[in-house]
N, C-alpha and C. Protein backbone atom coordinates (compact mmCIF):
# COMPACT_ATOMS: atom_id res chain seq x y z
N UNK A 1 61.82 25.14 0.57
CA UNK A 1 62.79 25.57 1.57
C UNK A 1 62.13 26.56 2.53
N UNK A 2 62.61 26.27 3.87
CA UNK A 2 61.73 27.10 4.53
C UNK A 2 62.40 28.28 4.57
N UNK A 3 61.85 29.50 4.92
CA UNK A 3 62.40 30.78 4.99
C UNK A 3 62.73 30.90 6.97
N UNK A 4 64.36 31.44 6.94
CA UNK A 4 64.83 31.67 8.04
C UNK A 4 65.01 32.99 8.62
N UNK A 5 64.68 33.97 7.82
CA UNK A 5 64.72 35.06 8.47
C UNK A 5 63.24 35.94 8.10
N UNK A 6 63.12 36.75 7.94
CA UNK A 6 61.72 37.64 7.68
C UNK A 6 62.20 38.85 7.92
N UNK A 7 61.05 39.77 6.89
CA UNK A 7 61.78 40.82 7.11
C UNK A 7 60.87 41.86 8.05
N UNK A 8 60.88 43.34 8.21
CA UNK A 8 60.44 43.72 9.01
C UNK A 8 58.74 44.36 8.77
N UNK A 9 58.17 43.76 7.65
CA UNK A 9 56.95 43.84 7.49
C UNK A 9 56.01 42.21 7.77
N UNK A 10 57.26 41.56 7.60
CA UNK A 10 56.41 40.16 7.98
C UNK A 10 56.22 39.78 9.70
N UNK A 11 57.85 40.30 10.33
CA UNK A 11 57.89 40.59 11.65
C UNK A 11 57.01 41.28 12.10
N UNK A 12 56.17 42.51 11.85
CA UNK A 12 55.41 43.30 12.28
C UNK A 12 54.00 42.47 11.81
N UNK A 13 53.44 42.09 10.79
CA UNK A 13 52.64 41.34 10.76
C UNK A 13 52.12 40.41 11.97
N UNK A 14 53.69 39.46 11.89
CA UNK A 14 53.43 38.18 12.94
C UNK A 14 53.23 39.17 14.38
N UNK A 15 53.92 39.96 14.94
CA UNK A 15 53.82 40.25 16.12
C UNK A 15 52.11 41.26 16.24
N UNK A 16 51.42 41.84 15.20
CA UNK A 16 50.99 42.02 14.87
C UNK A 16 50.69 43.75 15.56
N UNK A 17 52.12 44.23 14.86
CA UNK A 17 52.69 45.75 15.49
C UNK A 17 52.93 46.66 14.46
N UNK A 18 53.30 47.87 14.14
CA UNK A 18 53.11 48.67 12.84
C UNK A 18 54.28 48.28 12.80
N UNK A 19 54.63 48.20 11.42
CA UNK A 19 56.01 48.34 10.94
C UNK A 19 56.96 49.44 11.56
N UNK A 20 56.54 50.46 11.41
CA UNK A 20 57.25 51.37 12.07
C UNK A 20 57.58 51.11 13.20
N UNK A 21 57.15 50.76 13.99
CA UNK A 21 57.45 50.15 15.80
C UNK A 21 58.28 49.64 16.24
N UNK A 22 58.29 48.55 15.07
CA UNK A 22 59.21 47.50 14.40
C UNK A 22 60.95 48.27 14.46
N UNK A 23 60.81 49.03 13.57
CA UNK A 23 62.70 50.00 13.16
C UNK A 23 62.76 50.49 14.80
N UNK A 24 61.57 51.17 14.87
CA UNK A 24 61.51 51.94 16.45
C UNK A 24 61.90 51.29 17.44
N UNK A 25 61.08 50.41 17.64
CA UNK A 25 61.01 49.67 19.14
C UNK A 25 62.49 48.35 19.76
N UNK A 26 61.89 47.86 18.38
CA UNK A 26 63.03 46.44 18.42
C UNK A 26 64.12 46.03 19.28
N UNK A 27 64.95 47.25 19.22
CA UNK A 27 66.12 47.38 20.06
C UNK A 27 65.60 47.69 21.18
N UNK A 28 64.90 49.06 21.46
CA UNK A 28 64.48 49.04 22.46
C UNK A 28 63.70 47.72 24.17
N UNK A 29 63.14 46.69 23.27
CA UNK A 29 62.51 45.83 24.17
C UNK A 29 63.08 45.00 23.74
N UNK A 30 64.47 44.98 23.38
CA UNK A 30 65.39 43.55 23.57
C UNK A 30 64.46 42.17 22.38
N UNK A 31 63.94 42.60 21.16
CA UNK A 31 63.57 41.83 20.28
C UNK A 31 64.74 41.78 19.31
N UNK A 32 65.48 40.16 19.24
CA UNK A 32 66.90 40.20 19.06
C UNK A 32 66.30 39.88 16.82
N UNK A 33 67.46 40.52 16.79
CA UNK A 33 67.13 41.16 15.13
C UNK A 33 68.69 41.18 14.91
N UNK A 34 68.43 41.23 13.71
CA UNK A 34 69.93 40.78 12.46
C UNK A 34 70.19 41.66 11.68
N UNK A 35 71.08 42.68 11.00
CA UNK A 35 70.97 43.57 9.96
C UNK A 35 72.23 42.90 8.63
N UNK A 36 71.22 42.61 8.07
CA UNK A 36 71.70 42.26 6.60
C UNK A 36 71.99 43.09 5.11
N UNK A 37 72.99 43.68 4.85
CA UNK A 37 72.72 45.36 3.64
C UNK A 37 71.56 45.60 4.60
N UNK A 38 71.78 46.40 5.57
CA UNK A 38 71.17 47.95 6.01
C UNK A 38 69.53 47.15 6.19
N UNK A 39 69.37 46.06 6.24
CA UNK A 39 67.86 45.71 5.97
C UNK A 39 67.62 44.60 7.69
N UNK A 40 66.96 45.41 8.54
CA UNK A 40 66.41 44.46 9.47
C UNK A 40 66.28 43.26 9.37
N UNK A 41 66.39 42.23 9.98
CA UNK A 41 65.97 40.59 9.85
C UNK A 41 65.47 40.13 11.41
N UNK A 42 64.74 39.26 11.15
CA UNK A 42 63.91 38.39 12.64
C UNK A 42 63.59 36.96 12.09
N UNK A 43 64.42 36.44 13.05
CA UNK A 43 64.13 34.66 12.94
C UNK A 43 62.73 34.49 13.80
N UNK A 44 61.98 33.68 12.95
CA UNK A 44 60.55 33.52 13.55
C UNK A 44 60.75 32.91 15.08
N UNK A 45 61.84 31.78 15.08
CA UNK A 45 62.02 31.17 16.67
C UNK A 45 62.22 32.35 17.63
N UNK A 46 62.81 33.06 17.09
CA UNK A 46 62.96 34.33 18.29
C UNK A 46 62.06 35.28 18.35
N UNK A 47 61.69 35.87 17.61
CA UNK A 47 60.15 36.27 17.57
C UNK A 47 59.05 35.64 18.65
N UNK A 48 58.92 34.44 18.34
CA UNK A 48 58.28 33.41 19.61
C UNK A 48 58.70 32.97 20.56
N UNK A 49 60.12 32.91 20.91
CA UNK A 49 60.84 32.91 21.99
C UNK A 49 60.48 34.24 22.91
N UNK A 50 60.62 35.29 22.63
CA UNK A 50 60.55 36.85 22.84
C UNK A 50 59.32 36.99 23.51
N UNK A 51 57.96 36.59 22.61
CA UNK A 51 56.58 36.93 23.10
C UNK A 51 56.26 35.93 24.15
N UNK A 52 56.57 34.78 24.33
CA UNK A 52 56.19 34.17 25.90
C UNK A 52 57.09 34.80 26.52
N UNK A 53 58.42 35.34 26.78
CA UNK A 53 59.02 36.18 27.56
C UNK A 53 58.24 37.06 28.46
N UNK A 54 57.27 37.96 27.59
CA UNK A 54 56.71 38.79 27.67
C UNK A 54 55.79 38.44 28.52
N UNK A 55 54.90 37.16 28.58
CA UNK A 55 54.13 36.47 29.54
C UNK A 55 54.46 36.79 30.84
N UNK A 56 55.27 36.68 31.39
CA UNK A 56 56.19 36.67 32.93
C UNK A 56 56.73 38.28 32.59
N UNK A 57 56.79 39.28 32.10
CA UNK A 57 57.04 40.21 32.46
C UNK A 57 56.31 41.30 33.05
C-alpha cells in the first residue's frame, strides 16, 4: 500500500530542508500541509506540485 501522507521528517528529507523549517516555514510559503493529533502531514503530490511552483516564482 502506498503511503499518502508523510510526515514532517520525510517532508523535510524530500524537499531536502531541516526539519525545523519544515514546523517553521510551511505555512509561511503556502506549502499546503494537514494536521492529524497535533502531528504535521504532506501529501507527496503537493510537495511536487509546490516545488515547480517555485520555478516561475
Amino acid at each position: 500500500m502506498e503511503r499518502r501522507y508523510m510526515g514532517t521528517s520525510d517532508a523535510s528529507t524530500y524537499l531536502d530542508m531541516a526539519e525545523r523549517w519544515m514546523y517553521r516555514e510551511s505555512r509561511r510559503h503556502g506549502i499546503p500541509r494537514f494536521c492529524f493529533g497535533g502531528k504535521l502531514k504532506f501529501k507527496g503530490d503537493d510537495l511536487e506540485r509546490w516545488v515547480r511552483q517555485q520555478r516561475g516564482a
